[in-house]
Amino acid sequence: MVQDTPHLRGSISKPILEGGHDSFQAIFVNQGHPGHVERSLLVTGFGYEHDDPWTTNMDLFKEFTDVSRGVRRLGAAAVDMSHVALGIVEAYWEYRLKPWDMAAGVLIVEEAGGAVTRMDGGKFSVFDRSVLVSNGVVHDKLLEKIGPATEKLKSKGIEFSLWYKPENYQTDL
């Protein structure tokens, strides 16, 4: 739920489960992780339209595949983010999500002690074009590793910041 301020409440629905929702206890996501990007398992998603933003995410996929243990594509953004909160994977990123795709997942990661920024490291809002969530331990190292790729994309005119800001929405961005 977003109302004149950053997200207040979040819920993730997984109809394949009998109860229709995912019920879990988030852990502090950075417990016991050594902090090496090379040993981190990452997850992402791809939109259905094969346009410039899709190509942008593919470029980021290549970059992350080169610097990590591996990258998986599992499904819904908020569910993928909950996997970060549970410590199943170390980080998640995606480009061109909508607020309803990620608001609950972002809140769950933040409450579990993880880190959330834009792909270029900027302060995050659910109205941004990109998101990077992590266990917090590898966040700065991931940003450092993908920095050249995001700068290259920016030089091509690819934006990572706000795509929309609703009237009366309070943010310091």
Short mmCIF file of N, CA and C in Angstrom, two decimals:
data_model
loop_
_atom_site.label_atom_id
_atom_site.label_comp_id
_atom_site.label_asym_id
_atom_site.label_seq_id
_atom_site.Cartn_x
_atom_site.Cartn_y
_atom_site.Cartn_z
N MET A 1 0.84 -1.16 0.00
CA MET A 1 0.00 0.00 0.00
C MET A 1 0.89 1.24 0.00
N VAL A 2 0.68 2.12 -0.94
CA VAL A 2 1.42 3.37 -1.05
C VAL A 2 0.40 4.49 -0.97
N GLN A 3 0.61 5.41 -0.01
CA GLN A 3 -0.36 6.49 0.15
C GLN A 3 0.36 7.73 0.63
N ASP A 4 0.65 8.65 -0.28
CA ASP A 4 1.31 9.92 0.01
C ASP A 4 2.70 9.76 0.62
N THR A 5 3.15 8.58 0.86
CA THR A 5 4.48 8.31 1.42
C THR A 5 4.98 7.02 0.82
N PRO A 6 6.25 6.70 1.02
CA PRO A 6 6.71 5.39 0.56
C PRO A 6 5.87 4.27 1.17
N HIS A 7 6.01 3.07 0.62
CA HIS A 7 5.16 1.92 0.93
C HIS A 7 4.97 1.69 2.43
N LEU A 8 3.74 1.34 2.77
CA LEU A 8 3.35 1.12 4.16
C LEU A 8 3.12 -0.36 4.47
N ARG A 9 2.47 -1.06 3.55
CA ARG A 9 2.14 -2.47 3.75
C ARG A 9 2.34 -3.22 2.45
N GLY A 10 2.61 -4.52 2.57
CA GLY A 10 2.77 -5.32 1.37
C GLY A 10 2.26 -6.73 1.57
N SER A 11 1.79 -7.33 0.51
CA SER A 11 1.30 -8.70 0.53
C SER A 11 1.62 -9.34 -0.80
N ILE A 12 1.99 -10.61 -0.77
CA ILE A 12 2.29 -11.33 -2.00
C ILE A 12 1.31 -12.48 -2.13
N SER A 13 0.64 -12.55 -3.26
CA SER A 13 -0.31 -13.63 -3.51
C SER A 13 0.30 -14.65 -4.46
N LYS A 14 0.24 -15.92 -4.07
CA LYS A 14 0.70 -17.02 -4.92
C LYS A 14 -0.45 -18.03 -5.01
N PRO A 15 -1.35 -17.86 -5.97
CA PRO A 15 -2.55 -18.70 -6.06
C PRO A 15 -2.26 -20.20 -6.15
N ILE A 16 -1.07 -20.58 -6.59
CA ILE A 16 -0.77 -22.00 -6.70
C ILE A 16 -0.73 -22.67 -5.32
N LEU A 17 -0.52 -21.87 -4.29
CA LEU A 17 -0.55 -22.40 -2.93
C LEU A 17 -2.00 -22.55 -2.49
N GLU A 18 -2.29 -23.53 -1.69
CA GLU A 18 -3.68 -23.78 -1.29
C GLU A 18 -4.33 -22.59 -0.59
N GLY A 19 -3.58 -21.88 0.24
CA GLY A 19 -4.13 -20.74 0.96
C GLY A 19 -4.22 -19.50 0.09
N GLY A 20 -3.62 -19.55 -1.10
CA GLY A 20 -3.68 -18.41 -2.00
C GLY A 20 -2.67 -17.32 -1.68
N HIS A 21 -1.84 -17.53 -0.67
CA HIS A 21 -0.83 -16.53 -0.34
C HIS A 21 0.39 -17.23 0.24
N ASP A 22 1.49 -16.51 0.22
CA ASP A 22 2.74 -17.03 0.75
C ASP A 22 2.87 -16.55 2.19
N SER A 23 3.05 -17.45 3.09
CA SER A 23 3.20 -17.09 4.49
C SER A 23 4.56 -17.56 4.97
N PHE A 24 5.41 -16.62 5.32
CA PHE A 24 6.74 -16.98 5.78
C PHE A 24 7.25 -15.94 6.75
N GLN A 25 8.27 -16.28 7.45
CA GLN A 25 8.93 -15.38 8.37
C GLN A 25 10.23 -14.93 7.71
N ALA A 26 10.35 -13.67 7.34
CA ALA A 26 11.58 -13.18 6.73
C ALA A 26 12.70 -13.22 7.76
N ILE A 27 13.89 -13.57 7.29
CA ILE A 27 15.05 -13.59 8.16
C ILE A 27 15.90 -12.37 7.83
N PHE A 28 16.89 -12.09 8.64
CA PHE A 28 17.83 -11.05 8.28
C PHE A 28 18.68 -11.62 7.16
N VAL A 29 18.56 -11.05 5.99
CA VAL A 29 19.06 -11.65 4.77
C VAL A 29 20.57 -11.78 4.68
N ASN A 30 21.32 -11.06 5.48
CA ASN A 30 22.77 -11.12 5.33
C ASN A 30 23.45 -12.06 6.31
N GLN A 31 22.69 -12.87 7.01
CA GLN A 31 23.27 -13.78 7.98
C GLN A 31 24.17 -14.79 7.31
N GLY A 32 25.45 -14.80 7.69
CA GLY A 32 26.37 -15.83 7.27
C GLY A 32 26.87 -15.74 5.84
N HIS A 33 26.50 -14.72 5.07
CA HIS A 33 26.99 -14.64 3.69
C HIS A 33 28.36 -13.98 3.68
N PRO A 34 29.33 -14.58 2.96
CA PRO A 34 30.69 -14.04 2.97
C PRO A 34 30.85 -12.72 2.24
N GLY A 35 29.89 -12.32 1.43
CA GLY A 35 29.97 -11.03 0.77
C GLY A 35 30.70 -11.03 -0.55
N HIS A 36 30.90 -12.18 -1.15
CA HIS A 36 31.57 -12.25 -2.44
C HIS A 36 30.53 -12.34 -3.56
N VAL A 37 30.56 -11.38 -4.47
CA VAL A 37 29.64 -11.40 -5.60
C VAL A 37 29.82 -12.68 -6.41
N GLU A 38 31.06 -13.10 -6.55
CA GLU A 38 31.37 -14.29 -7.35
C GLU A 38 30.72 -15.55 -6.79
N ARG A 39 30.36 -15.55 -5.52
CA ARG A 39 29.71 -16.70 -4.89
C ARG A 39 28.22 -16.47 -4.67
N SER A 40 27.68 -15.42 -5.26
CA SER A 40 26.28 -15.06 -5.08
C SER A 40 25.40 -15.60 -6.20
N LEU A 41 24.21 -16.06 -5.83
CA LEU A 41 23.20 -16.48 -6.79
C LEU A 41 22.21 -15.33 -6.95
N LEU A 42 21.96 -14.93 -8.18
CA LEU A 42 21.11 -13.78 -8.47
C LEU A 42 19.87 -14.22 -9.24
N VAL A 43 18.85 -13.37 -9.21
CA VAL A 43 17.61 -13.66 -9.92
C VAL A 43 17.11 -12.37 -10.58
N THR A 44 16.42 -12.51 -11.70
CA THR A 44 15.88 -11.37 -12.43
C THR A 44 14.59 -11.78 -13.13
N GLY A 45 14.05 -10.86 -13.87
CA GLY A 45 12.88 -11.13 -14.69
C GLY A 45 13.00 -10.38 -16.00
N PHE A 46 12.24 -10.80 -16.98
CA PHE A 46 12.23 -10.15 -18.28
C PHE A 46 10.80 -9.88 -18.67
N GLY A 47 10.56 -8.70 -19.21
CA GLY A 47 9.22 -8.38 -19.69
C GLY A 47 8.89 -9.17 -20.94
N TYR A 48 7.65 -9.05 -21.37
CA TYR A 48 7.19 -9.80 -22.53
C TYR A 48 7.44 -9.06 -23.84
N GLU A 49 7.66 -7.76 -23.77
CA GLU A 49 7.90 -6.97 -24.97
C GLU A 49 9.40 -6.96 -25.26
N HIS A 50 9.80 -7.34 -26.44
CA HIS A 50 11.21 -7.38 -26.81
C HIS A 50 11.62 -6.07 -27.46
N ASP A 51 11.65 -5.01 -26.65
CA ASP A 51 11.98 -3.68 -27.13
C ASP A 51 13.27 -3.21 -26.46
N ASP A 52 13.54 -1.91 -26.48
CA ASP A 52 14.79 -1.38 -25.91
C ASP A 52 14.97 -1.72 -24.43
N PRO A 53 13.95 -1.57 -23.57
CA PRO A 53 14.14 -1.95 -22.17
C PRO A 53 14.46 -3.44 -22.00
N TRP A 54 13.90 -4.29 -22.83
CA TRP A 54 14.21 -5.72 -22.77
C TRP A 54 15.68 -5.94 -23.12
N THR A 55 16.14 -5.25 -24.17
CA THR A 55 17.55 -5.34 -24.57
C THR A 55 18.44 -4.82 -23.45
N THR A 56 18.01 -3.75 -22.79
CA THR A 56 18.77 -3.21 -21.65
C THR A 56 18.91 -4.26 -20.57
N ASN A 57 17.82 -4.94 -20.23
CA ASN A 57 17.89 -5.96 -19.19
C ASN A 57 18.76 -7.14 -19.63
N MET A 58 18.75 -7.47 -20.91
CA MET A 58 19.62 -8.54 -21.41
C MET A 58 21.09 -8.15 -21.26
N ASP A 59 21.41 -6.88 -21.52
CA ASP A 59 22.78 -6.41 -21.32
C ASP A 59 23.18 -6.54 -19.85
N LEU A 60 22.27 -6.18 -18.95
CA LEU A 60 22.55 -6.33 -17.52
C LEU A 60 22.65 -7.80 -17.14
N PHE A 61 21.83 -8.65 -17.74
CA PHE A 61 21.89 -10.09 -17.50
C PHE A 61 23.28 -10.63 -17.85
N LYS A 62 23.80 -10.23 -19.00
CA LYS A 62 25.15 -10.65 -19.41
C LYS A 62 26.18 -10.20 -18.39
N GLU A 63 26.06 -8.95 -17.96
CA GLU A 63 27.03 -8.42 -16.99
C GLU A 63 26.97 -9.19 -15.68
N PHE A 64 25.77 -9.41 -15.15
CA PHE A 64 25.62 -10.14 -13.89
C PHE A 64 26.05 -11.60 -14.01
N THR A 65 25.79 -12.22 -15.16
CA THR A 65 26.21 -13.60 -15.36
C THR A 65 27.73 -13.71 -15.30
N ASP A 66 28.42 -12.71 -15.82
CA ASP A 66 29.89 -12.71 -15.81
C ASP A 66 30.49 -12.51 -14.43
N VAL A 67 29.76 -11.86 -13.52
CA VAL A 67 30.36 -11.51 -12.22
C VAL A 67 29.84 -12.33 -11.04
N SER A 68 28.87 -13.24 -11.28
CA SER A 68 28.26 -13.97 -10.16
C SER A 68 28.35 -15.48 -10.36
N ARG A 69 27.87 -16.21 -9.37
CA ARG A 69 27.81 -17.68 -9.46
C ARG A 69 26.79 -18.12 -10.49
N GLY A 70 25.75 -17.33 -10.68
CA GLY A 70 24.73 -17.66 -11.66
C GLY A 70 23.53 -16.76 -11.54
N VAL A 71 22.72 -16.76 -12.58
CA VAL A 71 21.51 -15.94 -12.62
C VAL A 71 20.34 -16.84 -13.01
N ARG A 72 19.23 -16.68 -12.32
CA ARG A 72 18.02 -17.45 -12.60
C ARG A 72 16.87 -16.50 -12.90
N ARG A 73 15.90 -16.98 -13.65
CA ARG A 73 14.65 -16.24 -13.88
C ARG A 73 13.54 -17.13 -13.33
N LEU A 74 12.88 -16.66 -12.28
CA LEU A 74 11.92 -17.51 -11.58
C LEU A 74 10.46 -17.13 -11.81
N GLY A 75 10.13 -15.85 -11.82
CA GLY A 75 8.72 -15.50 -11.96
C GLY A 75 8.40 -14.10 -11.52
N ALA A 76 7.43 -13.96 -10.64
CA ALA A 76 6.93 -12.65 -10.20
C ALA A 76 7.98 -11.89 -9.40
N ALA A 77 8.10 -10.59 -9.67
CA ALA A 77 9.11 -9.75 -9.03
C ALA A 77 9.03 -9.79 -7.51
N ALA A 78 7.85 -9.60 -6.94
CA ALA A 78 7.72 -9.57 -5.48
C ALA A 78 8.09 -10.92 -4.86
N VAL A 79 7.77 -12.01 -5.53
CA VAL A 79 8.15 -13.34 -5.03
C VAL A 79 9.66 -13.49 -5.10
N ASP A 80 10.27 -13.05 -6.20
CA ASP A 80 11.73 -13.11 -6.32
C ASP A 80 12.39 -12.30 -5.21
N MET A 81 11.84 -11.13 -4.91
CA MET A 81 12.39 -10.31 -3.83
C MET A 81 12.23 -11.00 -2.48
N SER A 82 11.13 -11.72 -2.30
CA SER A 82 10.95 -12.43 -1.03
C SER A 82 12.00 -13.53 -0.89
N HIS A 83 12.47 -14.08 -2.01
CA HIS A 83 13.56 -15.07 -1.95
C HIS A 83 14.85 -14.43 -1.46
N VAL A 84 15.06 -13.15 -1.78
CA VAL A 84 16.21 -12.42 -1.23
C VAL A 84 16.02 -12.28 0.28
N ALA A 85 14.82 -11.89 0.70
CA ALA A 85 14.53 -11.71 2.14
C ALA A 85 14.71 -13.01 2.91
N LEU A 86 14.43 -14.13 2.27
CA LEU A 86 14.56 -15.44 2.93
C LEU A 86 15.99 -15.97 2.88
N GLY A 87 16.87 -15.31 2.13
CA GLY A 87 18.25 -15.77 2.03
C GLY A 87 18.45 -16.88 1.01
N ILE A 88 17.45 -17.15 0.17
CA ILE A 88 17.56 -18.19 -0.86
C ILE A 88 18.49 -17.75 -1.98
N VAL A 89 18.41 -16.48 -2.36
CA VAL A 89 19.32 -15.86 -3.33
C VAL A 89 19.86 -14.59 -2.70
N GLU A 90 20.96 -14.09 -3.25
CA GLU A 90 21.60 -12.92 -2.66
C GLU A 90 21.09 -11.60 -3.22
N ALA A 91 20.60 -11.60 -4.46
CA ALA A 91 20.16 -10.33 -5.05
C ALA A 91 19.17 -10.56 -6.19
N TYR A 92 18.43 -9.51 -6.48
CA TYR A 92 17.45 -9.49 -7.57
C TYR A 92 17.53 -8.13 -8.24
N TRP A 93 17.39 -8.11 -9.55
CA TRP A 93 17.28 -6.84 -10.26
C TRP A 93 16.28 -7.00 -11.39
N GLU A 94 15.72 -5.87 -11.80
CA GLU A 94 14.90 -5.85 -13.01
C GLU A 94 14.74 -4.42 -13.47
N TYR A 95 14.48 -4.28 -14.74
CA TYR A 95 14.31 -2.99 -15.37
C TYR A 95 12.88 -2.88 -15.87
N ARG A 96 12.27 -1.75 -15.66
CA ARG A 96 10.93 -1.38 -16.14
C ARG A 96 9.81 -2.19 -15.49
N LEU A 97 9.82 -2.25 -14.20
CA LEU A 97 8.70 -2.82 -13.45
C LEU A 97 7.70 -1.70 -13.15
N LYS A 98 6.53 -2.08 -12.74
CA LYS A 98 5.52 -1.13 -12.28
C LYS A 98 5.44 -1.23 -10.76
N PRO A 99 4.94 -0.19 -10.10
CA PRO A 99 4.87 -0.22 -8.63
C PRO A 99 4.17 -1.45 -8.07
N TRP A 100 3.08 -1.86 -8.71
CA TRP A 100 2.33 -3.02 -8.20
C TRP A 100 3.11 -4.32 -8.35
N ASP A 101 4.14 -4.33 -9.21
CA ASP A 101 4.98 -5.52 -9.36
C ASP A 101 5.95 -5.69 -8.21
N MET A 102 6.34 -4.58 -7.60
CA MET A 102 7.47 -4.66 -6.68
C MET A 102 7.26 -4.07 -5.29
N ALA A 103 6.23 -3.30 -5.06
CA ALA A 103 6.10 -2.59 -3.78
C ALA A 103 6.14 -3.53 -2.58
N ALA A 104 5.39 -4.62 -2.62
CA ALA A 104 5.36 -5.56 -1.48
C ALA A 104 6.72 -6.22 -1.29
N GLY A 105 7.35 -6.62 -2.38
CA GLY A 105 8.66 -7.27 -2.29
C GLY A 105 9.73 -6.35 -1.74
N VAL A 106 9.72 -5.09 -2.18
CA VAL A 106 10.68 -4.11 -1.67
C VAL A 106 10.52 -3.94 -0.16
N LEU A 107 9.28 -3.80 0.29
CA LEU A 107 9.02 -3.64 1.71
C LEU A 107 9.52 -4.84 2.51
N ILE A 108 9.27 -6.04 2.00
CA ILE A 108 9.70 -7.26 2.70
C ILE A 108 11.22 -7.31 2.80
N VAL A 109 11.92 -6.97 1.72
CA VAL A 109 13.39 -6.96 1.75
C VAL A 109 13.91 -5.92 2.73
N GLU A 110 13.33 -4.73 2.70
CA GLU A 110 13.76 -3.68 3.64
C GLU A 110 13.53 -4.11 5.08
N GLU A 111 12.38 -4.69 5.37
CA GLU A 111 12.07 -5.13 6.73
C GLU A 111 13.00 -6.26 7.18
N ALA A 112 13.50 -7.05 6.24
CA ALA A 112 14.41 -8.15 6.57
C ALA A 112 15.86 -7.67 6.68
N GLY A 113 16.10 -6.39 6.44
CA GLY A 113 17.45 -5.85 6.59
C GLY A 113 18.26 -5.79 5.31
N GLY A 114 17.62 -6.01 4.17
CA GLY A 114 18.32 -5.96 2.89
C GLY A 114 18.46 -4.53 2.38
N ALA A 115 19.10 -4.40 1.23
CA ALA A 115 19.33 -3.10 0.60
C ALA A 115 18.52 -3.00 -0.68
N VAL A 116 18.03 -1.78 -0.97
CA VAL A 116 17.24 -1.52 -2.18
C VAL A 116 17.69 -0.19 -2.77
N THR A 117 18.11 -0.22 -4.04
CA THR A 117 18.46 1.00 -4.77
C THR A 117 17.99 0.84 -6.21
N ARG A 118 18.21 1.90 -6.98
CA ARG A 118 18.07 1.77 -8.43
C ARG A 118 19.28 0.99 -8.94
N MET A 119 19.24 0.57 -10.18
CA MET A 119 20.35 -0.16 -10.78
C MET A 119 21.63 0.66 -10.84
N ASP A 120 21.50 1.98 -10.90
CA ASP A 120 22.68 2.84 -10.94
C ASP A 120 23.12 3.27 -9.55
N GLY A 121 22.52 2.70 -8.51
CA GLY A 121 22.89 3.02 -7.14
C GLY A 121 22.14 4.18 -6.53
N GLY A 122 21.29 4.84 -7.30
CA GLY A 122 20.53 5.97 -6.79
C GLY A 122 19.47 5.54 -5.79
N LYS A 123 19.02 6.51 -4.99
CA LYS A 123 17.96 6.26 -4.01
C LYS A 123 16.71 5.75 -4.72
N PHE A 124 16.07 4.75 -4.15
CA PHE A 124 14.97 4.04 -4.81
C PHE A 124 13.59 4.57 -4.46
N SER A 125 12.71 4.55 -5.44
CA SER A 125 11.28 4.79 -5.29
C SER A 125 10.56 3.72 -6.10
N VAL A 126 9.37 3.30 -5.67
CA VAL A 126 8.62 2.30 -6.43
C VAL A 126 8.21 2.81 -7.81
N PHE A 127 8.42 4.08 -8.08
CA PHE A 127 8.10 4.66 -9.38
C PHE A 127 9.32 4.78 -10.28
N ASP A 128 10.42 4.14 -9.90
CA ASP A 128 11.64 4.14 -10.71
C ASP A 128 11.56 3.13 -11.84
N ARG A 129 12.44 3.30 -12.80
CA ARG A 129 12.51 2.39 -13.94
C ARG A 129 13.31 1.14 -13.64
N SER A 130 14.09 1.13 -12.57
CA SER A 130 14.94 -0.02 -12.27
C SER A 130 15.01 -0.25 -10.77
N VAL A 131 15.34 -1.49 -10.40
CA VAL A 131 15.48 -1.83 -8.99
C VAL A 131 16.58 -2.88 -8.84
N LEU A 132 17.36 -2.73 -7.78
CA LEU A 132 18.34 -3.73 -7.36
C LEU A 132 18.11 -3.96 -5.88
N VAL A 133 17.77 -5.18 -5.50
CA VAL A 133 17.62 -5.52 -4.08
C VAL A 133 18.63 -6.60 -3.76
N SER A 134 19.15 -6.57 -2.54
CA SER A 134 20.14 -7.56 -2.15
C SER A 134 20.09 -7.81 -0.66
N ASN A 135 20.92 -8.74 -0.24
CA ASN A 135 21.04 -9.04 1.18
C ASN A 135 21.78 -7.93 1.92
N GLY A 136 22.24 -6.93 1.23
CA GLY A 136 22.95 -5.81 1.85
C GLY A 136 24.45 -6.02 1.88
N VAL A 137 24.89 -7.24 2.05
CA VAL A 137 26.32 -7.55 2.13
C VAL A 137 26.98 -7.35 0.78
N VAL A 138 26.34 -7.77 -0.30
CA VAL A 138 26.95 -7.70 -1.63
C VAL A 138 26.49 -6.49 -2.44
N HIS A 139 25.65 -5.65 -1.88
CA HIS A 139 25.02 -4.58 -2.66
C HIS A 139 26.05 -3.63 -3.30
N ASP A 140 26.91 -3.04 -2.48
CA ASP A 140 27.89 -2.10 -3.02
C ASP A 140 28.83 -2.78 -4.01
N LYS A 141 29.17 -4.03 -3.75
CA LYS A 141 30.06 -4.76 -4.65
C LYS A 141 29.37 -5.04 -5.99
N LEU A 142 28.07 -5.35 -5.95
CA LEU A 142 27.32 -5.53 -7.20
C LEU A 142 27.28 -4.23 -8.00
N LEU A 143 26.99 -3.13 -7.31
CA LEU A 143 26.94 -1.84 -7.99
C LEU A 143 28.29 -1.50 -8.63
N GLU A 144 29.36 -1.80 -7.92
CA GLU A 144 30.70 -1.55 -8.44
C GLU A 144 30.97 -2.39 -9.69
N LYS A 145 30.58 -3.66 -9.64
CA LYS A 145 30.83 -4.57 -10.77
C LYS A 145 30.02 -4.20 -12.00
N ILE A 146 28.78 -3.74 -11.80
CA ILE A 146 27.95 -3.41 -12.96
C ILE A 146 28.00 -1.93 -13.32
N GLY A 147 28.76 -1.15 -12.56
CA GLY A 147 28.87 0.29 -12.82
C GLY A 147 29.20 0.64 -14.26
N PRO A 148 30.24 0.02 -14.83
CA PRO A 148 30.56 0.34 -16.23
C PRO A 148 29.41 0.03 -17.19
N ALA A 149 28.68 -1.06 -16.95
CA ALA A 149 27.55 -1.42 -17.82
C ALA A 149 26.42 -0.40 -17.69
N THR A 150 26.10 0.02 -16.46
CA THR A 150 25.02 1.00 -16.31
C THR A 150 25.42 2.36 -16.88
N GLU A 151 26.69 2.74 -16.74
CA GLU A 151 27.14 4.01 -17.32
C GLU A 151 27.07 3.96 -18.85
N LYS A 152 27.42 2.81 -19.41
CA LYS A 152 27.34 2.64 -20.87
C LYS A 152 25.88 2.77 -21.33
N LEU A 153 24.97 2.15 -20.59
CA LEU A 153 23.55 2.25 -20.93
C LEU A 153 23.05 3.69 -20.80
N LYS A 154 23.50 4.39 -19.75
CA LYS A 154 23.11 5.79 -19.59
C LYS A 154 23.60 6.64 -20.76
N SER A 155 24.81 6.34 -21.24
CA SER A 155 25.36 7.10 -22.37
C SER A 155 24.54 6.88 -23.64
N LYS A 156 23.78 5.78 -23.69
CA LYS A 156 22.90 5.49 -24.82
C LYS A 156 21.50 6.08 -24.61
N GLY A 157 21.32 6.81 -23.49
CA GLY A 157 20.03 7.44 -23.21
C GLY A 157 19.09 6.59 -22.37
N ILE A 158 19.55 5.46 -21.83
CA ILE A 158 18.72 4.61 -20.99
C ILE A 158 18.62 5.24 -19.60
N GLU A 159 17.40 5.43 -19.11
CA GLU A 159 17.16 6.04 -17.80
C GLU A 159 16.93 4.98 -16.73
N PHE A 160 17.42 5.23 -15.52
CA PHE A 160 17.22 4.32 -14.40
C PHE A 160 16.36 4.95 -13.30
N SER A 161 16.05 6.24 -13.44
CA SER A 161 15.36 6.98 -12.39
C SER A 161 13.85 6.98 -12.58
N LEU A 162 13.16 7.89 -11.89
CA LEU A 162 11.70 7.97 -11.91
C LEU A 162 11.13 8.02 -13.32
N TRP A 163 10.11 7.20 -13.57
CA TRP A 163 9.37 7.28 -14.83
C TRP A 163 8.02 7.94 -14.60
N TYR A 164 7.61 8.01 -13.34
CA TYR A 164 6.30 8.57 -13.01
C TYR A 164 6.30 8.93 -11.53
N LYS A 165 5.68 10.06 -11.19
CA LYS A 165 5.50 10.43 -9.80
C LYS A 165 4.07 10.91 -9.62
N PRO A 166 3.26 10.14 -8.87
CA PRO A 166 1.87 10.53 -8.66
C PRO A 166 1.75 11.85 -7.90
N GLU A 167 0.69 12.55 -8.17
CA GLU A 167 0.42 13.79 -7.46
C GLU A 167 0.31 13.50 -5.96
N ASN A 168 0.87 14.35 -5.15
CA ASN A 168 0.86 14.25 -3.68
C ASN A 168 1.76 13.15 -3.13
N TYR A 169 2.52 12.46 -3.98
CA TYR A 169 3.44 11.43 -3.48
C TYR A 169 4.67 12.11 -2.90
N GLN A 170 4.98 11.82 -1.66
CA GLN A 170 6.11 12.45 -0.97
C GLN A 170 7.37 11.62 -1.16
N THR A 171 8.40 12.24 -1.71
CA THR A 171 9.69 11.58 -1.86
C THR A 171 10.77 12.64 -1.86
N ASP A 172 11.95 12.26 -1.41
CA ASP A 172 13.06 13.21 -1.41
C ASP A 172 13.95 12.99 -2.63
N LEU A 173 13.43 12.34 -3.64
CA LEU A 173 14.21 12.07 -4.86
C LEU A 173 14.21 13.29 -5.75
#
